[in-house]
Short mmCIF file of N, CA and C in Angstrom, two decimals:
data_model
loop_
_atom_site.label_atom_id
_atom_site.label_comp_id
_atom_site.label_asym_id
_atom_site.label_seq_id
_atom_site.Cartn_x
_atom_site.Cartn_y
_atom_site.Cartn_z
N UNK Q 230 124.92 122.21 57.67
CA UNK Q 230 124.92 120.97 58.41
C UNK Q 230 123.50 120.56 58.82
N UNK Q 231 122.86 121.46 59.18
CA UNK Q 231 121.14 121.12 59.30
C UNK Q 231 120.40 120.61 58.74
N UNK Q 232 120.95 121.26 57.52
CA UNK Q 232 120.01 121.37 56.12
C UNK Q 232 120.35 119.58 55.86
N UNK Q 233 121.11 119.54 56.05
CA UNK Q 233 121.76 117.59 55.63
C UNK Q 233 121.04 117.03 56.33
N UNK Q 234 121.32 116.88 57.93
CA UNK Q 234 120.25 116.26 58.77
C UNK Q 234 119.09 116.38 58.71
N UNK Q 235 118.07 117.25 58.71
CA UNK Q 235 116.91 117.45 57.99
C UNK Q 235 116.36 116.38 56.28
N UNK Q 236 117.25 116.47 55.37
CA UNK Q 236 116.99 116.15 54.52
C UNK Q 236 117.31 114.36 54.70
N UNK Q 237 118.88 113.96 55.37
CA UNK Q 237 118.69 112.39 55.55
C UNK Q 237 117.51 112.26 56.55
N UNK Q 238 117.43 112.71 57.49
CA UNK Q 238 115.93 112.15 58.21
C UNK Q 238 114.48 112.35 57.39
N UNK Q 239 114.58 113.28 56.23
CA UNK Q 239 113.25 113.31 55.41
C UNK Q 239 113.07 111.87 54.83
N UNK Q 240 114.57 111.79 54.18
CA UNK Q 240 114.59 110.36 53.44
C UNK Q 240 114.34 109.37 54.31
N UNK Q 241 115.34 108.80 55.35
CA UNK Q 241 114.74 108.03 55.93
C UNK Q 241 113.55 107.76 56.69
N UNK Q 242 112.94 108.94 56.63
CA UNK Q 242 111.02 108.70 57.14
C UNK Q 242 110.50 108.35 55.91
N UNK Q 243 110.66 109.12 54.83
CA UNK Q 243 110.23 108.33 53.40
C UNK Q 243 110.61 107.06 53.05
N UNK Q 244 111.27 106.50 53.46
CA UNK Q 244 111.96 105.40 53.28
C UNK Q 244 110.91 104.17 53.99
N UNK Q 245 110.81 104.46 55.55
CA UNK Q 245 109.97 103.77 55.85
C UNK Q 245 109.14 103.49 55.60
N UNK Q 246 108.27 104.94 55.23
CA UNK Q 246 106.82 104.54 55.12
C UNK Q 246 106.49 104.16 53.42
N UNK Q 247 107.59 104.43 52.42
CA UNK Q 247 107.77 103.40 51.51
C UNK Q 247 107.61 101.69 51.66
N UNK Q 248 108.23 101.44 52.85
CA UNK Q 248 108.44 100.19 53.18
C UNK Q 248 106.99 99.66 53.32
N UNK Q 249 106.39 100.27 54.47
CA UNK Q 249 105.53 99.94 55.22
C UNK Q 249 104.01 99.97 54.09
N UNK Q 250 104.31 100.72 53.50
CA UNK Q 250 102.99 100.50 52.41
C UNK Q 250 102.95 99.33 51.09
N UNK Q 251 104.75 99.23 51.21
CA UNK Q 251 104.46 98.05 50.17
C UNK Q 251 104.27 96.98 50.96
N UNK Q 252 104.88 96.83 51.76
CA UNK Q 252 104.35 95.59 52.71
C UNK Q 252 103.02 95.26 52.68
N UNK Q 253 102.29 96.25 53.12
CA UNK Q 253 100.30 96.26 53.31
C UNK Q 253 99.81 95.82 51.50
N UNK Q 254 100.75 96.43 51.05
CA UNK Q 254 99.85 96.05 49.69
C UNK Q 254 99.97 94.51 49.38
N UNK Q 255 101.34 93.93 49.73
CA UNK Q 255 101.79 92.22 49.73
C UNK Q 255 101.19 91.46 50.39
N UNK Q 256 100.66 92.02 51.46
CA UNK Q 256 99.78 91.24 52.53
C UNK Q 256 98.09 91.51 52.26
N UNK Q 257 98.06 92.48 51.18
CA UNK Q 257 96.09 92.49 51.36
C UNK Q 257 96.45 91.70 49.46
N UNK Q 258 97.35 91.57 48.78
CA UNK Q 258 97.19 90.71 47.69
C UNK Q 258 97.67 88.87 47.80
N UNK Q 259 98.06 88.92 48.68
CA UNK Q 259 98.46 87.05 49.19
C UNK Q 259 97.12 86.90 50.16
N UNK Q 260 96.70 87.95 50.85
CA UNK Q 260 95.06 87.60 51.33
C UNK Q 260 94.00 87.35 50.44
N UNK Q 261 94.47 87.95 49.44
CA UNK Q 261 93.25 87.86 48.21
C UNK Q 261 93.71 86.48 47.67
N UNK Q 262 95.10 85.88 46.78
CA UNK Q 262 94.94 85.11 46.26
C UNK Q 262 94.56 83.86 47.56
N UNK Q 263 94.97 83.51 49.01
CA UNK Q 263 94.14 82.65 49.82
C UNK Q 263 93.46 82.15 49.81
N UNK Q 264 92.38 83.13 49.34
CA UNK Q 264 90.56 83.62 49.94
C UNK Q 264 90.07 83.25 48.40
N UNK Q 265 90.90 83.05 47.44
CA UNK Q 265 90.10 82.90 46.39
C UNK Q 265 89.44 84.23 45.74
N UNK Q 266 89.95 85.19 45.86
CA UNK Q 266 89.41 86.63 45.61
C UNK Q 266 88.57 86.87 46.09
N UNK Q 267 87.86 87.08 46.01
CA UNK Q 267 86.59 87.68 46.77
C UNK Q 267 86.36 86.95 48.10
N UNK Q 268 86.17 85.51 48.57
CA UNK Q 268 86.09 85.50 49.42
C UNK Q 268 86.76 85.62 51.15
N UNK Q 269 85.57 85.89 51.37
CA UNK Q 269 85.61 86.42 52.91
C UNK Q 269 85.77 88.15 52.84
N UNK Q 270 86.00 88.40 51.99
CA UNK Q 270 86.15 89.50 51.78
C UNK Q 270 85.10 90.80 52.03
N UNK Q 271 85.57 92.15 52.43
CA UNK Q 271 84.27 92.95 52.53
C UNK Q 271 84.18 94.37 51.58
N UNK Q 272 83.14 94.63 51.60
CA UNK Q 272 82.92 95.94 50.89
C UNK Q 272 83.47 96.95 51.60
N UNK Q 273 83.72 98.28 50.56
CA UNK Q 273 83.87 99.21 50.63
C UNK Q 273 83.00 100.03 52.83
N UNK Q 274 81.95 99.52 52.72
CA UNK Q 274 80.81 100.17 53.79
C UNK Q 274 81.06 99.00 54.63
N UNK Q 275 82.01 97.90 54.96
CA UNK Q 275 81.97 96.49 55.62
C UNK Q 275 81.32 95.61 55.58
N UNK Q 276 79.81 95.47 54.58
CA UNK Q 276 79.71 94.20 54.72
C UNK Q 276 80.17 93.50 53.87
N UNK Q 277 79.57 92.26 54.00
CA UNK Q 277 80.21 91.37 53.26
C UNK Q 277 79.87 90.86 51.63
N UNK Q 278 80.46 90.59 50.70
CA UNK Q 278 80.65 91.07 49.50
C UNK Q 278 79.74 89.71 48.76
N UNK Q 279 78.64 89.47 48.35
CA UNK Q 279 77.98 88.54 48.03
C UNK Q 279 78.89 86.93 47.47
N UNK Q 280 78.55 86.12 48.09
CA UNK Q 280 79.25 84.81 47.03
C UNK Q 280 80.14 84.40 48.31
N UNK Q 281 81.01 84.98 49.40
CA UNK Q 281 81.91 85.00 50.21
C UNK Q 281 81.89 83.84 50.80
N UNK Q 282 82.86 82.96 51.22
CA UNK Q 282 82.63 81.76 51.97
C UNK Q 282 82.28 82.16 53.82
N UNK Q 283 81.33 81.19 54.38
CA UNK Q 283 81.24 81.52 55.51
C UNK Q 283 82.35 81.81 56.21
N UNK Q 284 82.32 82.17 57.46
CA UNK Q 284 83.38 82.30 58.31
C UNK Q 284 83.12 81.23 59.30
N UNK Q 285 84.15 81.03 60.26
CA UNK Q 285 84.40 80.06 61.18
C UNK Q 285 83.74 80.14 62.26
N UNK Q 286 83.20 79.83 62.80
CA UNK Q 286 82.41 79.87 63.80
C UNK Q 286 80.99 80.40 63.73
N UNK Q 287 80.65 80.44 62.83
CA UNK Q 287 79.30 80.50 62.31
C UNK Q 287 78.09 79.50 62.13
N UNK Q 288 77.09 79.37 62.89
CA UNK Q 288 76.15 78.38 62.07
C UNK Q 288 75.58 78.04 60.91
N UNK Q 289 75.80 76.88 60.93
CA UNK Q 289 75.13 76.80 58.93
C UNK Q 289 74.09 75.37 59.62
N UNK Q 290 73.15 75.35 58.60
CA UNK Q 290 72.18 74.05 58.57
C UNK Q 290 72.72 72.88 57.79
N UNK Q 291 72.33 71.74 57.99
CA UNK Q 291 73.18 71.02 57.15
C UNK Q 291 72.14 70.54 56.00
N UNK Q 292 72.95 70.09 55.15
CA UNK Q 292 71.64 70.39 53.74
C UNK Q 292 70.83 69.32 54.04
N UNK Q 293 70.60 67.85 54.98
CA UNK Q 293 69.73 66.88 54.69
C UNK Q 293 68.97 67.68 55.99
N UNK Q 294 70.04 68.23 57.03
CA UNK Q 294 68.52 68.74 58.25
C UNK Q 294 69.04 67.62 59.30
N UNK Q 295 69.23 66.68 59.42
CA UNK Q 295 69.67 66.26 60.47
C UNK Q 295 71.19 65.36 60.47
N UNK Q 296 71.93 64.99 61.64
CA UNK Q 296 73.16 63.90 61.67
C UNK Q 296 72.71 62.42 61.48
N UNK Q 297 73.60 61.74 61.20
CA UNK Q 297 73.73 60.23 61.07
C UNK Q 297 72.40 59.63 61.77
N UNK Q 298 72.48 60.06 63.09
CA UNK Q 298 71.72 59.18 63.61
C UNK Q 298 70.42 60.09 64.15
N UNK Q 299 69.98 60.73 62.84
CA UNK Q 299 68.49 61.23 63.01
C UNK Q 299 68.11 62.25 63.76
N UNK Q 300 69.49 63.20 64.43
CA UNK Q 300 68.71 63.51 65.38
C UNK Q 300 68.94 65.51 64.88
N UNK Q 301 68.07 66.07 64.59
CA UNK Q 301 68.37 67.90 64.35
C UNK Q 301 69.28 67.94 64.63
N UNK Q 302 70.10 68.71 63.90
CA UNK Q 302 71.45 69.91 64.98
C UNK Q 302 71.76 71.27 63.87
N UNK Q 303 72.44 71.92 64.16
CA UNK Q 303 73.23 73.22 63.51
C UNK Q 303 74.35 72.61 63.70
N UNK Q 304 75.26 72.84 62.70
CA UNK Q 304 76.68 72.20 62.45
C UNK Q 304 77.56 73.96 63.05
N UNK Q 305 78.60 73.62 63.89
CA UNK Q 305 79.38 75.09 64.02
C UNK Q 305 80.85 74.16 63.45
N UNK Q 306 81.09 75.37 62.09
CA UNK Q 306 82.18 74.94 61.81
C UNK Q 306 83.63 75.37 63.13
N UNK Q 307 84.70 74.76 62.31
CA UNK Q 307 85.61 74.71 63.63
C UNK Q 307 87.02 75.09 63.07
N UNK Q 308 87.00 74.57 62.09
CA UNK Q 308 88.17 74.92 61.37
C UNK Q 308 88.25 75.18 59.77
N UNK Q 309 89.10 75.22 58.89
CA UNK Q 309 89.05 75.77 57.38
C UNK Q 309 88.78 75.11 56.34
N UNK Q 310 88.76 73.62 57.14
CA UNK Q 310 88.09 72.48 55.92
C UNK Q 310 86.81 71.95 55.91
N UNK Q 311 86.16 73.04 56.87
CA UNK Q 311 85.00 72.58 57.31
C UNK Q 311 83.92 71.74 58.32
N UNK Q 312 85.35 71.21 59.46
CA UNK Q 312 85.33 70.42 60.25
C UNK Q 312 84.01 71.01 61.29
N UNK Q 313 82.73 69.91 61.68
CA UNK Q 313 82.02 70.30 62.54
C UNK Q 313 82.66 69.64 63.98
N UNK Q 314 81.69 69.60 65.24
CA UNK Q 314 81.91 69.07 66.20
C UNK Q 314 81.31 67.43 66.23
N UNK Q 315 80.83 67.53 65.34
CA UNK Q 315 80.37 65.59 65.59
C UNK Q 315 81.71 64.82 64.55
N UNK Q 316 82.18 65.58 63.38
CA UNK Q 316 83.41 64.84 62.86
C UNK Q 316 84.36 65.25 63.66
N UNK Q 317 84.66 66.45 64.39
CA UNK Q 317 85.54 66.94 65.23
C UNK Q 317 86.06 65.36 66.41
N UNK Q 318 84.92 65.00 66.73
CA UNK Q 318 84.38 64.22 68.15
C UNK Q 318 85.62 62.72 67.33
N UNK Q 319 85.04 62.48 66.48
CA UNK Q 319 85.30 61.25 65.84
C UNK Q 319 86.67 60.70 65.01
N UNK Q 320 87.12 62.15 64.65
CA UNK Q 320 89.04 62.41 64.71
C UNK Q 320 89.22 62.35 65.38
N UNK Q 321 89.22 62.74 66.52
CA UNK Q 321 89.57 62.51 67.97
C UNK Q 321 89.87 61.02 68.56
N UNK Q 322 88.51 60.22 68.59
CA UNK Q 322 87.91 58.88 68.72
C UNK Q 322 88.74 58.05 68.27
N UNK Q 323 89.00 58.21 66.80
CA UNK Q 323 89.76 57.65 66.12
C UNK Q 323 91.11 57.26 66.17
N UNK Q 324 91.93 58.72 66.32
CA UNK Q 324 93.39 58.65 66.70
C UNK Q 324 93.43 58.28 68.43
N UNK Q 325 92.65 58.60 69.28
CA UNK Q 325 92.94 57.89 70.16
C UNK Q 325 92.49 56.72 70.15
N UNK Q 326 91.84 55.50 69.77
CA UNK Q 326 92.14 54.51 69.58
C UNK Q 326 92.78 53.58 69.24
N UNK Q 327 93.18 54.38 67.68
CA UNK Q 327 94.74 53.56 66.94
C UNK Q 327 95.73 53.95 67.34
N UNK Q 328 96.18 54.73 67.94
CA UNK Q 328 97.44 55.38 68.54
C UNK Q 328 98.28 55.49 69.70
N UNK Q 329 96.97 55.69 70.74
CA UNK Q 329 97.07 55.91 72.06
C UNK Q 329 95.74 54.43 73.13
N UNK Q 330 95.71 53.54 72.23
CA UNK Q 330 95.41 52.28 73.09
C UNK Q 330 94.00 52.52 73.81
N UNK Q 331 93.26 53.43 73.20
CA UNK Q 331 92.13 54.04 73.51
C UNK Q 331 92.33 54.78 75.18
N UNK Q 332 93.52 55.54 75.58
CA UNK Q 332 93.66 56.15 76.33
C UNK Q 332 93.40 57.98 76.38
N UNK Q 333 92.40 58.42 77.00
CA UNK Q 333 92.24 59.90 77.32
C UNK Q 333 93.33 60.74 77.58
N UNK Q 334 94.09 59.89 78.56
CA UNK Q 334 95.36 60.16 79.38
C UNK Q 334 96.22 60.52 78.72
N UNK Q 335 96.54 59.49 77.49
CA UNK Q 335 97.71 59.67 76.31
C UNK Q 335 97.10 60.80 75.56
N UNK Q 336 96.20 60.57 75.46
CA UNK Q 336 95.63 61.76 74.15
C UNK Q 336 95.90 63.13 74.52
N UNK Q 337 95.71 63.21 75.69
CA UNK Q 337 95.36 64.57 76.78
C UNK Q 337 97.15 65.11 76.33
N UNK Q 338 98.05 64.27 76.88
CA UNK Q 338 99.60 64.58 77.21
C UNK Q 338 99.80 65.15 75.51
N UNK Q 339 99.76 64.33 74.61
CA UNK Q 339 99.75 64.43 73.01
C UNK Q 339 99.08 65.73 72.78
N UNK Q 340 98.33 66.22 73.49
CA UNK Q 340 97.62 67.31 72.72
C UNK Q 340 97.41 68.45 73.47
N UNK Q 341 97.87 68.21 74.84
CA UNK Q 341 98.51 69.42 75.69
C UNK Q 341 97.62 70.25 76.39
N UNK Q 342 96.07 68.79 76.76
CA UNK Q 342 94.80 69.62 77.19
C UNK Q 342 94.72 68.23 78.36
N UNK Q 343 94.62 68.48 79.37
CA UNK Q 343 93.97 68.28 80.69
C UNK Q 343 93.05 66.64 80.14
N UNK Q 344 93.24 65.58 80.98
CA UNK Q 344 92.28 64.52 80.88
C UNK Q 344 90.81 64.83 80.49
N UNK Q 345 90.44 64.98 81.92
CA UNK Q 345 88.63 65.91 81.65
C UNK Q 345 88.25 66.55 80.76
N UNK Q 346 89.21 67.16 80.12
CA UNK Q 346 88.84 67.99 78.57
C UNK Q 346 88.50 66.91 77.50
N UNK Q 347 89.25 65.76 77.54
CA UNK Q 347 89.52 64.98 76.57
C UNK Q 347 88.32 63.98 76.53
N UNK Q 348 87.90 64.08 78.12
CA UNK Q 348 86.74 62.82 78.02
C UNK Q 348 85.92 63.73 77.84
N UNK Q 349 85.68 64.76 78.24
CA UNK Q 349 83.72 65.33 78.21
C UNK Q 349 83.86 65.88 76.15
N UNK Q 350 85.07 65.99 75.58
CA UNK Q 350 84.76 65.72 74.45
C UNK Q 350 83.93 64.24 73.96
N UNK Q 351 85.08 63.49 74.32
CA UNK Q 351 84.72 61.98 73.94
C UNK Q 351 83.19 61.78 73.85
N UNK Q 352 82.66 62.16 75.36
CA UNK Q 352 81.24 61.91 75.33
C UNK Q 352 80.42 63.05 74.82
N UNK Q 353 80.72 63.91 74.23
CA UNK Q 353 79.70 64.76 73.32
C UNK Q 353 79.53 65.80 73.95
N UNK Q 354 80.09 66.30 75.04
CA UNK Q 354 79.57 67.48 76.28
C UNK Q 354 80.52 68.95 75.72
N UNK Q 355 81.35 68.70 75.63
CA UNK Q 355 82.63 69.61 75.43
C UNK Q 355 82.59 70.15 74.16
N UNK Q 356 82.76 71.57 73.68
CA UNK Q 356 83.41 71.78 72.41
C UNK Q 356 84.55 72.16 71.85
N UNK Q 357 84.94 71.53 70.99
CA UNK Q 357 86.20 70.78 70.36
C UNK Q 357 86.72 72.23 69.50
N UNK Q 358 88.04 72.69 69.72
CA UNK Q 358 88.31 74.45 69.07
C UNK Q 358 89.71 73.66 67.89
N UNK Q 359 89.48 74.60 66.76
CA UNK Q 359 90.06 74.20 65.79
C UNK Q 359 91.60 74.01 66.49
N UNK Q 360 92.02 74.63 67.21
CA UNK Q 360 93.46 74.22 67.53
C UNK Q 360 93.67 72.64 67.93
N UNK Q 361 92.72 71.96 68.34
CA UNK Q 361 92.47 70.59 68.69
C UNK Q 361 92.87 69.63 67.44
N UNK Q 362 91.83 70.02 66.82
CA UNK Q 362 91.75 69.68 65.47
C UNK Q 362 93.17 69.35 64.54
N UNK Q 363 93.32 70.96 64.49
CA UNK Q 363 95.28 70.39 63.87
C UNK Q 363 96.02 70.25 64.41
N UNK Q 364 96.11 69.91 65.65
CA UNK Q 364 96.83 68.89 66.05
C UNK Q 364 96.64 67.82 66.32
N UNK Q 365 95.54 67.68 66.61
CA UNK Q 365 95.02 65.94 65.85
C UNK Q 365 95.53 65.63 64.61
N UNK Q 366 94.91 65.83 63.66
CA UNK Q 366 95.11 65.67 62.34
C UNK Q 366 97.25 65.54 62.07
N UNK Q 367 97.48 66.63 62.79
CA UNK Q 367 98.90 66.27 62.52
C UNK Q 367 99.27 65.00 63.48
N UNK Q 368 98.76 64.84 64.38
CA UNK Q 368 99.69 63.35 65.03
C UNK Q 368 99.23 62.47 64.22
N UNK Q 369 97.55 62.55 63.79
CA UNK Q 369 97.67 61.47 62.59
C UNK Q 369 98.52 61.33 61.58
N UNK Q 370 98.52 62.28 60.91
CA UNK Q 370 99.88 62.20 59.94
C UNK Q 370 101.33 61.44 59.98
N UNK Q 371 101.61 62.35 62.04
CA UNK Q 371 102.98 61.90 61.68
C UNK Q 371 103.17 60.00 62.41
N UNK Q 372 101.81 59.95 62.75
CA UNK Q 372 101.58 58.27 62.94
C UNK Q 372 101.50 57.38 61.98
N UNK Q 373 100.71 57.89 61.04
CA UNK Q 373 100.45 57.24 60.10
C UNK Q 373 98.79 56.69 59.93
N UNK Q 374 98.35 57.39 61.16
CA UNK Q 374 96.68 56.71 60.62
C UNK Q 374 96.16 57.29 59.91
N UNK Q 375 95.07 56.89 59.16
CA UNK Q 375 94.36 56.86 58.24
C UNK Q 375 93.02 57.91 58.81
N UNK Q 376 92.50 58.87 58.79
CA UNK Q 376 91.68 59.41 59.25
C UNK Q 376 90.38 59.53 57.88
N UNK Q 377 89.24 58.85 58.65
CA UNK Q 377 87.94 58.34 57.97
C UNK Q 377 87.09 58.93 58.45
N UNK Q 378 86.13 59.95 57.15
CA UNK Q 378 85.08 60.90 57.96
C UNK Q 378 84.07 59.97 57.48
#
């Protein structure tokens, strides 16, 4: 009778950790096809594997060197399509104008962040976190505006 219990609990610990490794292998190969193979990806020793796309929140230069209106900056991306904080600013701008009657107030309730958050974005003070972002982008959607970078 031991010998049984012993052996179904062998199996079912084998069983699991059957489970549990194919799982890890499904989840580090749907990370790979994501990422485009290689990227983001790291070496063997952790760094990072030449060619790799930046990561999020990282500074990059922008290739002309300065914004629209002349003035230096470092772009910090924000989200996965590349979104900085000056197009960040201007999705924003945008859908609350066509949407919300150029109201902070509305925008704020819509997007589940405090008035004051919404204006010291508006005016350039605040920084704008990718969660902002898609949900912007989705009320645009399910509004119907047109979002113009």
């Amino acid at each position: 009778m031991r010998k049984r219990i012993l052996l179904a609990s062998a199996v079912g610990i084998g069983a699991g950790l059957a489970y549990l490794l194919a799982r890890a292998v499904d989840e580090k190969e749907e990370n790979l096809n994501t990422n485009g193979g290689n990227a983001g990806a790291l070496g063997d020793s952790g760094e990072r594997i030449r060619g790799s796309a930046p990561q999020l929140g990282t500074q990059i230069e922008t290739a002309a060197g300065a914004s629209d209106n002349g003035q230096q900056k470092n772009e910090l991306l924000i989200d996965d399509q590349g979104t900085d904080q000056f197009e960040a600013t201007n999705i924003l701008k945008n859908i609350r104008d066509a949407a919300f009657d150029g109201s902070d107030e509305k925008l704020g309730l819509a997007l589940g962040r405090p008035t004051e958050e919404i204006e010291s974005w508006s005016g350039g003070s605040g920084t704008i976190d990718g969660d902002v972002v898609m949900k912007a982008r989705k009320l645009a959607q399910a509004r119907g505006i047109q979002i113009e970078l």
